[in-house]
């Protein structure tokens, strides 16, 4: 590791992170390690509803649908993959409640 990085404490940060047991790659956040582990397990939990494409990240599925099936695009990726979460309300739109 270059001395400049060691002076900044990067080696300390890497030692305190989360290491992959398979390839020893280090991550600062546990969630990043968990996502990385999908590359070793081969899990592809995100599947395209329009073809047999499957991937390990929801962002890759969104990109696939946007580029391969543009006629099926909707306003928010949560309509494609429910694990992303609901869309946030846009400013100026208020939901009216009936009394």
PDB file of C-alpha atoms in Angstrom:
ATOM      1  CA  UNK A   1       0.000   0.000   0.000  1.00  0.00           C
ATOM      2  CA  UNK A   2       1.396   3.463  -0.848  1.00  0.00           C
ATOM      3  CA  UNK A   3       2.745   5.387   2.133  1.00  0.00           C
ATOM      4  CA  UNK A   4       0.349   8.311   1.505  1.00  0.00           C
ATOM      5  CA  UNK A   5      -2.635   6.017   2.024  1.00  0.00           C
ATOM      6  CA  UNK A   6      -1.144   4.482   5.132  1.00  0.00           C
ATOM      7  CA  UNK A   7      -0.571   7.989   6.502  1.00  0.00           C
ATOM      8  CA  UNK A   8      -4.286   8.655   6.032  1.00  0.00           C
ATOM      9  CA  UNK A   9      -5.198   5.554   8.019  1.00  0.00           C
ATOM     10  CA  UNK A  10      -6.585   3.588   5.077  1.00  0.00           C
ATOM     11  CA  UNK A  11      -4.876   0.382   6.180  1.00  0.00           C
ATOM     12  CA  UNK A  12      -6.539   0.753   9.592  1.00  0.00           C
ATOM     13  CA  UNK A  13      -9.962   1.243   8.002  1.00  0.00           C
ATOM     14  CA  UNK A  14      -9.518  -1.831   5.803  1.00  0.00           C
ATOM     15  CA  UNK A  15      -8.473  -3.932   8.781  1.00  0.00           C
ATOM     16  CA  UNK A  16     -11.547  -2.853  10.736  1.00  0.00           C
ATOM     17  CA  UNK A  17     -14.010  -3.549   7.901  1.00  0.00           C
ATOM     18  CA  UNK A  18     -15.786  -6.702   6.785  1.00  0.00           C
ATOM     19  CA  UNK A  19     -13.744  -9.241   4.829  1.00  0.00           C
ATOM     20  CA  UNK A  20     -15.098 -11.745   2.326  1.00  0.00           C
ATOM     21  CA  UNK A  21     -14.232 -15.278   3.463  1.00  0.00           C
ATOM     22  CA  UNK A  22     -13.922 -16.425  -0.156  1.00  0.00           C
ATOM     23  CA  UNK A  23     -11.716 -13.786  -1.806  1.00  0.00           C
ATOM     24  CA  UNK A  24     -10.640 -11.690   1.221  1.00  0.00           C
ATOM     25  CA  UNK A  25     -11.937  -8.453  -0.308  1.00  0.00           C
ATOM     26  CA  UNK A  26     -12.667  -5.834   2.374  1.00  0.00           C
ATOM     27  CA  UNK A  27     -15.799  -3.728   2.748  1.00  0.00           C
ATOM     28  CA  UNK A  28     -16.547  -0.884   5.115  1.00  0.00           C
ATOM     29  CA  UNK A  29     -20.209  -1.850   5.494  1.00  0.00           C
ATOM     30  CA  UNK A  30     -21.713  -5.253   6.230  1.00  0.00           C
ATOM     31  CA  UNK A  31     -24.459  -4.642   3.653  1.00  0.00           C
ATOM     32  CA  UNK A  32     -21.818  -4.217   0.938  1.00  0.00           C
ATOM     33  CA  UNK A  33     -20.221  -7.525   1.916  1.00  0.00           C
ATOM     34  CA  UNK A  34     -23.603  -9.273   1.840  1.00  0.00           C
ATOM     35  CA  UNK A  35     -24.306  -7.911  -1.643  1.00  0.00           C
ATOM     36  CA  UNK A  36     -20.796  -8.950  -2.758  1.00  0.00           C
ATOM     37  CA  UNK A  37     -21.366 -12.520  -1.511  1.00  0.00           C
ATOM     38  CA  UNK A  38     -23.995 -12.977  -4.232  1.00  0.00           C
ATOM     39  CA  UNK A  39     -21.130 -12.962  -6.746  1.00  0.00           C
ATOM     40  CA  UNK A  40     -19.748 -16.117  -5.117  1.00  0.00           C
ATOM     41  CA  UNK A  41     -23.036 -17.952  -4.480  1.00  0.00           C
ATOM     42  CA  UNK A  42     -24.450 -17.378  -7.953  1.00  0.00           C
ATOM     43  CA  UNK A  43     -27.795 -16.258  -6.498  1.00  0.00           C
ATOM     44  CA  UNK A  44     -29.753 -14.112  -8.924  1.00  0.00           C
ATOM     45  CA  UNK A  45     -32.870 -13.114  -6.979  1.00  0.00           C
ATOM     46  CA  UNK A  46     -33.950 -10.320  -9.358  1.00  0.00           C
ATOM     47  CA  UNK A  47     -35.720 -11.716 -12.424  1.00  0.00           C
ATOM     48  CA  UNK A  48     -37.115  -9.928 -15.441  1.00  0.00           C
ATOM     49  CA  UNK A  49     -40.890 -10.364 -15.788  1.00  0.00           C
ATOM     50  CA  UNK A  50     -40.560 -10.110 -19.588  1.00  0.00           C
ATOM     51  CA  UNK A  51     -37.786 -12.627 -20.387  1.00  0.00           C
ATOM     52  CA  UNK A  52     -35.471 -15.134 -18.679  1.00  0.00           C
ATOM     53  CA  UNK A  53     -32.871 -12.532 -17.581  1.00  0.00           C
ATOM     54  CA  UNK A  54     -31.867 -12.721 -13.904  1.00  0.00           C
ATOM     55  CA  UNK A  55     -29.281 -10.790 -11.905  1.00  0.00           C
ATOM     56  CA  UNK A  56     -28.006 -10.275  -8.383  1.00  0.00           C
ATOM     57  CA  UNK A  57     -28.719  -6.519  -8.110  1.00  0.00           C
ATOM     58  CA  UNK A  58     -31.992  -4.678  -8.562  1.00  0.00           C
ATOM     59  CA  UNK A  59     -30.196  -1.797 -10.263  1.00  0.00           C
ATOM     60  CA  UNK A  60     -28.971  -4.199 -12.957  1.00  0.00           C
ATOM     61  CA  UNK A  61     -32.523  -5.443 -13.496  1.00  0.00           C
ATOM     62  CA  UNK A  62     -33.774  -1.878 -13.833  1.00  0.00           C
ATOM     63  CA  UNK A  63     -31.051  -1.111 -16.392  1.00  0.00           C
ATOM     64  CA  UNK A  64     -31.875  -4.328 -18.294  1.00  0.00           C
ATOM     65  CA  UNK A  65     -35.576  -3.499 -18.528  1.00  0.00           C
ATOM     66  CA  UNK A  66     -34.883   0.115 -19.466  1.00  0.00           C
ATOM     67  CA  UNK A  67     -32.551  -0.904 -22.309  1.00  0.00           C
ATOM     68  CA  UNK A  68     -34.112  -4.194 -23.480  1.00  0.00           C
ATOM     69  CA  UNK A  69     -37.830  -3.677 -22.849  1.00  0.00           C
ATOM     70  CA  UNK A  70     -38.345   0.123 -23.003  1.00  0.00           C
ATOM     71  CA  UNK A  71     -42.031  -0.243 -23.849  1.00  0.00           C
ATOM     72  CA  UNK A  72     -42.579  -1.802 -20.414  1.00  0.00           C
ATOM     73  CA  UNK A  73     -40.929   1.025 -18.472  1.00  0.00           C
ATOM     74  CA  UNK A  74     -42.940   2.566 -15.667  1.00  0.00           C
ATOM     75  CA  UNK A  75     -42.398   5.681 -13.596  1.00  0.00           C
ATOM     76  CA  UNK A  76     -40.481   4.076 -10.748  1.00  0.00           C
ATOM     77  CA  UNK A  77     -38.302   0.958 -10.425  1.00  0.00           C
ATOM     78  CA  UNK A  78     -40.366  -0.229  -7.429  1.00  0.00           C
ATOM     79  CA  UNK A  79     -43.047  -1.210  -9.943  1.00  0.00           C
ATOM     80  CA  UNK A  80     -40.515  -3.616 -11.443  1.00  0.00           C
ATOM     81  CA  UNK A  81     -38.880  -4.903  -8.274  1.00  0.00           C
ATOM     82  CA  UNK A  82     -40.808  -4.661  -4.971  1.00  0.00           C
ATOM     83  CA  UNK A  83     -37.600  -4.894  -2.903  1.00  0.00           C
ATOM     84  CA  UNK A  84     -36.683  -1.334  -3.962  1.00  0.00           C
ATOM     85  CA  UNK A  85     -39.495   0.263  -1.972  1.00  0.00           C
ATOM     86  CA  UNK A  86     -42.382   2.527  -2.854  1.00  0.00           C
ATOM     87  CA  UNK A  87     -41.884   5.738  -4.812  1.00  0.00           C
ATOM     88  CA  UNK A  88     -41.721   8.929  -2.798  1.00  0.00           C
ATOM     89  CA  UNK A  89     -44.512  11.456  -3.331  1.00  0.00           C
ATOM     90  CA  UNK A  90     -43.579  14.248  -5.677  1.00  0.00           C
ATOM     91  CA  UNK A  91     -43.665  17.825  -4.344  1.00  0.00           C
ATOM     92  CA  UNK A  92     -46.989  19.537  -4.906  1.00  0.00           C
ATOM     93  CA  UNK A  93     -49.022  16.324  -4.993  1.00  0.00           C
ATOM     94  CA  UNK A  94     -51.187  15.730  -1.974  1.00  0.00           C
ATOM     95  CA  UNK A  95     -53.258  12.686  -1.330  1.00  0.00           C
ATOM     96  CA  UNK A  96     -56.809  13.670  -0.529  1.00  0.00           C
ATOM     97  CA  UNK A  97     -58.726  11.751   2.053  1.00  0.00           C
ATOM     98  CA  UNK A  98     -62.448  11.332   1.638  1.00  0.00           C
ATOM     99  CA  UNK A  99     -64.430  12.422   4.668  1.00  0.00           C
TER     100      UNK A  99
END
